[in-house]
XYZ file of C-alpha atoms in Angstrom:
219
model
C 25.430 35.132 13.342
C 27.103 35.159 9.948
C 26.891 31.982 7.905
C 30.287 30.584 6.904
C 30.512 28.346 3.844
C 28.089 25.917 2.263
C 26.460 23.293 4.440
C 26.581 19.589 3.602
C 23.345 17.739 4.347
C 22.658 14.039 3.831
C 19.220 12.421 3.564
C 18.414 8.753 4.154
C 14.785 7.833 3.668
C 13.066 4.553 4.363
C 10.169 2.833 6.015
C 12.409 1.978 9.010
C 10.055 -0.841 9.918
C 11.856 -1.071 12.288
C 15.043 1.004 12.154
C 18.063 -1.221 12.845
C 21.834 -1.246 13.222
C 22.341 -1.651 9.464
C 20.541 1.636 8.763
C 22.336 3.461 11.540
C 25.817 2.158 10.800
C 25.503 3.047 7.107
C 24.275 6.534 7.989
C 27.072 7.148 10.464
C 29.795 5.865 8.118
C 28.608 8.197 5.352
C 28.247 11.166 7.703
C 31.834 10.702 8.870
C 33.381 9.898 5.492
C 31.655 12.795 3.713
C 32.174 15.202 6.642
C 28.459 16.053 6.608
C 27.122 18.773 8.871
C 24.012 16.659 9.370
C 22.509 13.409 8.132
C 18.734 13.296 8.357
C 16.792 10.055 8.634
C 13.397 10.541 6.965
C 10.716 7.950 7.779
C 8.343 7.365 4.891
C 4.723 7.900 5.907
C 3.007 6.414 2.845
C 5.627 4.502 0.835
C 4.374 4.294 -2.773
C 6.442 1.196 -3.681
C 5.717 -0.940 -0.620
C 2.835 -2.472 1.257
C 1.582 -0.513 4.253
C 4.050 -1.153 7.096
C 2.823 -3.065 10.159
C 3.881 -0.262 12.503
C 2.198 3.116 12.038
C 4.132 6.073 10.669
C 4.060 7.658 14.133
C 5.477 4.494 15.731
C 8.226 4.216 13.127
C 9.102 7.881 13.639
C 9.289 7.358 17.410
C 11.649 4.404 16.941
C 13.982 6.407 14.690
C 14.004 9.270 17.202
C 14.974 6.833 19.969
C 17.674 5.288 17.772
C 19.639 8.513 17.207
C 19.648 9.817 20.790
C 23.215 10.686 21.729
C 24.541 10.775 18.140
C 24.743 14.444 17.114
C 25.542 13.747 13.452
C 22.239 11.917 12.930
C 18.923 13.748 13.110
C 15.307 12.903 12.274
C 13.101 14.721 9.774
C 9.340 14.104 10.007
C 8.239 16.093 6.955
C 6.796 13.059 5.134
C 4.437 12.444 8.058
C 3.241 16.032 7.729
C 2.224 15.556 4.077
C -1.174 14.091 3.322
C -0.098 12.251 0.173
C 2.305 9.469 -0.882
C 5.906 9.910 0.208
C 7.520 10.702 -3.135
C 11.245 11.375 -2.799
C 11.220 14.186 -5.359
C 8.660 16.105 -3.252
C 10.816 15.647 -0.160
C 13.910 16.891 -2.006
C 12.051 19.951 -3.298
C 10.847 20.711 0.222
C 14.292 20.341 1.819
C 16.037 22.268 -0.953
C 13.626 25.185 -0.503
C 14.879 25.553 3.091
C 18.586 25.593 2.177
C 20.900 28.180 0.713
C 21.564 27.890 -3.024
C 25.126 26.648 -2.508
C 24.364 24.117 0.239
C 25.149 20.578 -0.866
C 22.385 17.995 -0.536
C 23.190 14.271 -0.738
C 20.518 11.577 -1.125
C 21.685 8.170 0.107
C 20.349 5.147 -1.759
C 21.080 1.458 -1.476
C 22.077 -0.353 -4.664
C 18.662 -2.014 -5.062
C 16.846 1.286 -4.640
C 19.171 2.962 -7.134
C 18.498 0.240 -9.714
C 14.746 0.771 -9.269
C 14.932 4.539 -9.897
C 13.255 4.386 -13.329
C 10.046 3.292 -11.568
C 10.093 6.298 -9.208
C 7.802 9.315 -9.535
C 9.568 12.062 -11.584
C 12.872 10.272 -11.059
C 14.637 12.246 -13.791
C 14.277 15.388 -11.641
C 16.059 14.045 -8.535
C 19.485 15.323 -9.599
C 18.098 18.852 -10.020
C 17.973 19.001 -6.216
C 20.795 16.811 -4.905
C 23.752 14.528 -5.485
C 23.101 10.779 -5.298
C 25.318 8.680 -3.048
C 24.806 4.995 -3.825
C 25.742 2.692 -0.968
C 27.574 -0.234 -2.520
C 28.292 -3.394 -0.615
C 31.225 -5.548 -1.756
C 28.818 -8.350 -2.722
C 26.697 -6.135 -5.016
C 28.076 -7.184 -8.379
C 24.984 -6.730 -10.538
C 24.916 -4.156 -13.322
C 22.713 -1.086 -13.366
C 19.637 -1.370 -15.619
C 19.935 -0.062 -19.143
C 17.668 2.907 -18.338
C 20.345 4.239 -15.976
C 23.470 3.621 -18.041
C 23.394 6.901 -19.971
C 22.738 8.788 -16.741
C 25.702 7.086 -15.053
C 27.941 7.792 -18.036
C 27.061 11.485 -17.921
C 26.837 12.115 -14.175
C 29.138 9.648 -12.353
C 32.061 10.892 -10.284
C 34.500 8.242 -9.095
C 35.484 9.962 -5.841
C 32.491 10.974 -3.691
C 34.656 13.542 -1.894
C 35.107 15.437 -5.160
C 31.399 16.035 -5.832
C 31.015 19.672 -6.851
C 28.147 22.111 -6.508
C 24.769 21.819 -4.859
C 23.737 18.687 -6.764
C 23.585 16.943 -10.106
C 26.144 14.142 -9.778
C 26.268 10.475 -8.744
C 28.941 8.657 -6.785
C 29.341 5.323 -5.040
C 30.438 4.650 -1.461
C 31.578 1.217 -0.327
C 29.896 0.070 2.842
C 30.735 -2.335 5.616
C 28.405 -5.266 4.858
C 25.954 -5.845 7.710
C 23.559 -8.629 6.796
C 20.644 -7.247 8.787
C 17.163 -6.621 7.437
C 13.937 -5.331 8.894
C 12.204 -8.393 7.401
C 14.525 -10.655 9.388
C 13.879 -8.704 12.583
C 10.095 -8.804 12.119
C 10.265 -12.572 11.550
C 12.279 -13.086 14.727
C 9.807 -11.051 16.748
C 6.786 -12.764 15.187
C 8.200 -16.157 16.155
C 8.984 -15.022 19.700
C 12.756 -15.043 19.240
C 15.230 -12.393 20.326
C 16.214 -9.506 18.033
C 18.657 -8.047 20.547
C 21.900 -6.591 19.115
C 20.269 -6.168 15.690
C 18.695 -2.848 16.677
C 19.256 -0.353 19.491
C 18.072 -1.447 22.935
C 15.798 1.603 23.163
C 14.077 0.621 19.912
C 13.632 -2.975 21.061
C 12.168 -1.739 24.360
C 9.701 0.447 22.418
C 8.675 -2.520 20.238
C 8.070 -4.650 23.311
C 6.192 -1.906 25.157
C 3.860 -1.390 22.171
C 3.594 -5.086 21.323
C 4.721 -4.553 17.722
C 5.462 -7.236 15.115
C 3.927 -10.074 17.097
C 2.304 -12.898 15.160
C -1.458 -12.199 14.639
C -2.534 -14.926 17.077
C 0.266 -14.483 19.590
């Protein structure tokens, strides 16, 4: 079958410990707004900037897979679990890019806090060689980018994310519906034997309960 036009692929990485409605709603909004062919959720197996998650990488992957059932625009990519080294984003981008056509557009989704921490990332200056950056801005995020990123923003920012050109190399911002949900909050609720229902998909909550995840150590 002949390929028609460049594909548009989004990537959203994270520990997903556990995946929740905030992750999923942000992913779906971007997939729709940007008219992506696919938005891949990529669980981090060995996150270099965080403590080891309470749930194993395999459990977190299983929860993300359950979360996207029935939503064709969202898919799951397990490549970081298949690598026996820290989950550096630049390695993931290189790996994904190698599987795409030269003109396919690749978009890496980052929250504002993650974007501001980019200068601490492994080989962060190379990210834009492989993709565009879409920074998810919430209306209450009024802090300024760190000085290390200001020149990059001045040179690479595009005001309208729908006008990003080429396979990669530019940065744009997308305003998000603010959902004040965090995985930390959910883990705390579960550890104190309170309900986390409606903060994450029912199938994910059922998996957590079946595997007795996030309970307090002496519960």
